[in-house]
C-alpha cells in the first residue's frame, strides 16, 4: 500500500504525461504481483467490492477525536477522506503491526461482510501512515481519482515491453484483476494472453484533419464521402461470451446504454461494428448536450431511456462470425456491412449514408451548408482503404466545417500547468448583456489553446500589466481586450450564469483593433447560434 | 497577568516599558526573530539575540534596524526597571528566541514563532517553566501532524534521481527555510552544488558567518541554462512558477511549507512536488509545549486560536485569543522576499 500511495500522490500533482508514464513504469517494475495488478485495476476502475459509506468514516473518526475539532478540521480541509487520513490518531498498540498490502485490502474487502468493515478499516488505519491512509480511504469509498487514465497505464505497460498501447487493448478486456498473465507477457515470462471468445476491444481507425492537402490532386472516383456525425465514436461488440459498448479509448460504457446491449444480445449475431453513438428523436439527431446528459450517468433513469433514446449510426464492420474483415478494402467492408444490415435489420441502428458526388467542389458546398444539429462536417475515405488501427495519414480525412466564431472580452486569467506554469494561459471570456439599463459582461466560457507561442507571450504580459484584482490563483483583468473565439457548437447550459456554453472554444485571433465596447452581446449570440 | 497588555502597537510590558515584536515603530522593542512580520523597522531601542540583530541589519540596513541595538545572548539577563528579561532558544530560525519576563514572582514566556522538530541550523527549543505562556497557533488544527522532514527530503532526492533530465526548483523562504533545507539535504548525503536565486544568497552567507556550514552554493541567476539540468535550484516561493523560472530547463516545481500537508493548498499553487517542511510547531507540538511549560494560562497571538484554546480548555489550561493582526501566516507573500 505504501508504494501505491506514494505513486498516487505523485501522479495527482504531476501535469506532464511523460512524467506520469515514467512514474507508472517505475511502479510497475518495482511492485510485485498481485499488488501491481490490483493497482492497475484501481486505475482502470475494474475493482469491485462493497464500498464503505462516508458516514461510516466519519463515525470511525469520531470515536477517536473531539467532534468540535473534527468539524473545524473538516471545514478547513474540505474533503472527508483527507480529513480522516490526516486527523487519525493511531492506537499505539496497533501501530506496530505491518501496514496492509494493496492485495490484502482488495481481497479482504471482497470477502468480508458489511458489518465487519469498520473493525477491519480501523486496524488498517492504525497501522498505516498518512498517505497510505488517504489512498486506503479513497479506495474503499470508491472515490479514488488516480490522475492517470487507464489508457495511460496501458501505455506505460506497452512501453515496458516495446509494444503499442493498442496491442495491450486487444487483450485487455479478456483479462481481469490482478492481471498476472498480462504482467508475465509484458516481462517476457509468459505467452500473449489469448482473449478467445471474450468481447475484447479492437483499436479503431481514426482520421486525420484535412489540412495541408490539395484536394485537386485527389481523384473523386477513388473516394467515398460520409457525414461526420457529432456524437461519440463507439465500437459495438457481440461474441459468444457477451456484448460490449466501447468508446474509442476502450472505455466500456455499456452500463450507461443498456438499450444497446439488449439490441446486441437480441440480434444473435457475432459482430464488431464501428459507428457513432447519438441520441435520436423521431429520426432527428439530438444536440450533443443531450447525449452528454446520458454520458454523465453511470446508469440511466427510466425517464432518460424514454426521452433520450440512444442509437448508433454505423460506419464500418470489423468482424462478422469470427471472420476478421479489417484487411478488406473499404468498399468490400461496406458491402458486407450493408448486407449484414439488410439481413439482420438491427433496431436502434442506421447506416451512415454514402454521399454521392462527382467532384470535391460539390462536397465543399454541402459541407458549408451543413448547419443541422449533429453534423460536424464530412469524412473522406479512400475506397480501397484497409481498416488500420491508429491514425494513419492518407486513407481517411475528416473535413470539419468552418468553426463558428464570436468576439468576446477577456475577464479573468489563470496560470497553466507544467510547461505553462509561468504563463497566464487560461482565459475566461464573456459577452455583453444589459440588466436594468446597465451593460455588464457575463462569462460564457474558458479557452486555453489556439494561440501561437508569440501570442501567448503577448497575452501573458497583457494579463500582468492589466490586473485589477486577485482571487487566489485567478487574476481579474481590465475588461479591455477582445478575443475572437472559435468554437464547434453552442448549447444552452444551466451550469453557467450566462445560460449558454460552447463546445471546444479556442482563441482564434487577438482583436487588438476592436474596442471592448464593440464585442458581441449575449443576445446576438443566442440569436445567431441557438 | 495584568502587567502584560495588548496595545495597538502590539504586546506591551507595562513595568518594563517595552514592546515585544511591535507592529509599529516604538521607543523600546524586544524582537523574537528576524522574519519581517516580527522584526519591523524604525524602532529606537532594539533588544534581540546577536543573530537576530545581524539579520535585521542585513534585511533592512543599519539605519532602519533600530537606532540603538542591544545584543543579548541566550540566557543572559538584563533588568529593565523591575522586570528581569532573558532570551531562550525557540528553534524557529537562526537566532530565534523566546522572551522570558519575570516580575513580582511571576514568569511569562513570549515564544514568538517556534518549532520542536530537529533543525541543524539553529538551537533547539527549550522549555521554560512559566505561569503565562504566549504561543503562536499557525498550525493549530489536528490535521496538522507534520511528517519527519527527512522523509520529505528523501522524497525530493528520489524524484531527482528518477528524472535526471529535469531541474527541481524548490520554493523556500529566504530566512530559515532555505538554510534548513540546504542543511537537511547535506545531512541526507546530497553534496552537489546547489543553485540559488539571488535573493537567497546573502542570508546563506550570514548563516555561514555564524558557523552554519551549507556547502557549495552557486547563483542560479547567472548560470547557463544547461548547467542547471538535473540539479536542485532554490528560489523564493513567488519565483518558482513565475517568469524567473523560465530560465530553468524543464522545471519540476516543488514547494516547502507546512501548508503542503493539505492537497488543495498544493494543487492551488500548481506545485508538482509538495514538501511538507515547516518551521512552525505542529498540532502535537503546540499542545505538548503548552502543557510542558506548566503554564496555567496561555495566550494565543495569531493563527487558528479557536481550535487551540478549545483543546487547551480540555486540558484544564485557560486560553485567551490576542488576535494580533499583522503577524502573517507562513505563506508566499510574507517574509521570504525582503532579503536585500
PDB file of C-alpha atoms in Angstrom, chain A residues 27 73 90 99 123-124 163 181 199-200 211 230 242 256 264 285 308 321 343 414 421 456 461 476 483 513 529:
ATOM      1  CA  UNK A  27       5.957   1.444 -10.086  1.00  0.00           C
ATOM      2  CA  UNK A  73     -10.718  20.389  10.587  1.00  0.00           C
ATOM      3  CA  UNK A  90      -3.145   5.592  15.727  1.00  0.00           C
ATOM      4  CA  UNK A  99       0.623  -1.892   7.229  1.00  0.00           C
ATOM      5  CA  UNK A 123      -6.989  -1.828  12.113  1.00  0.00           C
ATOM      6  CA  UNK A 124      -5.608  -0.756   8.753  1.00  0.00           C
ATOM      7  CA  UNK A 163       4.536  -2.941 -27.587  1.00  0.00           C
ATOM      8  CA  UNK A 181      -0.813 -13.129 -17.162  1.00  0.00           C
ATOM      9  CA  UNK A 199     -15.758  -9.446 -26.297  1.00  0.00           C
ATOM     10  CA  UNK A 200     -12.475  -7.532 -26.478  1.00  0.00           C
ATOM     11  CA  UNK A 211      -5.004  20.173 -43.614  1.00  0.00           C
ATOM     12  CA  UNK A 230     -21.384  14.864 -33.777  1.00  0.00           C
ATOM     13  CA  UNK A 242     -21.092 -11.324 -24.198  1.00  0.00           C
ATOM     14  CA  UNK A 256     -24.848   3.673 -19.431  1.00  0.00           C
ATOM     15  CA  UNK A 264     -26.641  -6.588 -29.440  1.00  0.00           C
ATOM     16  CA  UNK A 285     -30.287  13.670 -34.172  1.00  0.00           C
ATOM     17  CA  UNK A 308     -33.277  10.409 -24.802  1.00  0.00           C
ATOM     18  CA  UNK A 321     -18.984 -14.504 -37.390  1.00  0.00           C
ATOM     19  CA  UNK A 343     -30.341  -9.320 -43.270  1.00  0.00           C
ATOM     20  CA  UNK A 414      -5.152  31.826 -14.594  1.00  0.00           C
ATOM     21  CA  UNK A 421       3.010  27.132 -15.231  1.00  0.00           C
ATOM     22  CA  UNK A 456       0.797  33.570 -25.578  1.00  0.00           C
ATOM     23  CA  UNK A 461       2.184  40.234 -20.480  1.00  0.00           C
ATOM     24  CA  UNK A 476      -9.283  39.644 -12.772  1.00  0.00           C
ATOM     25  CA  UNK A 483     -10.519  37.805 -28.446  1.00  0.00           C
ATOM     26  CA  UNK A 513      -8.078  46.509 -33.212  1.00  0.00           C
ATOM     27  CA  UNK A 529     -26.228  30.216 -32.665  1.00  0.00           C
TER      28      UNK A 529
END
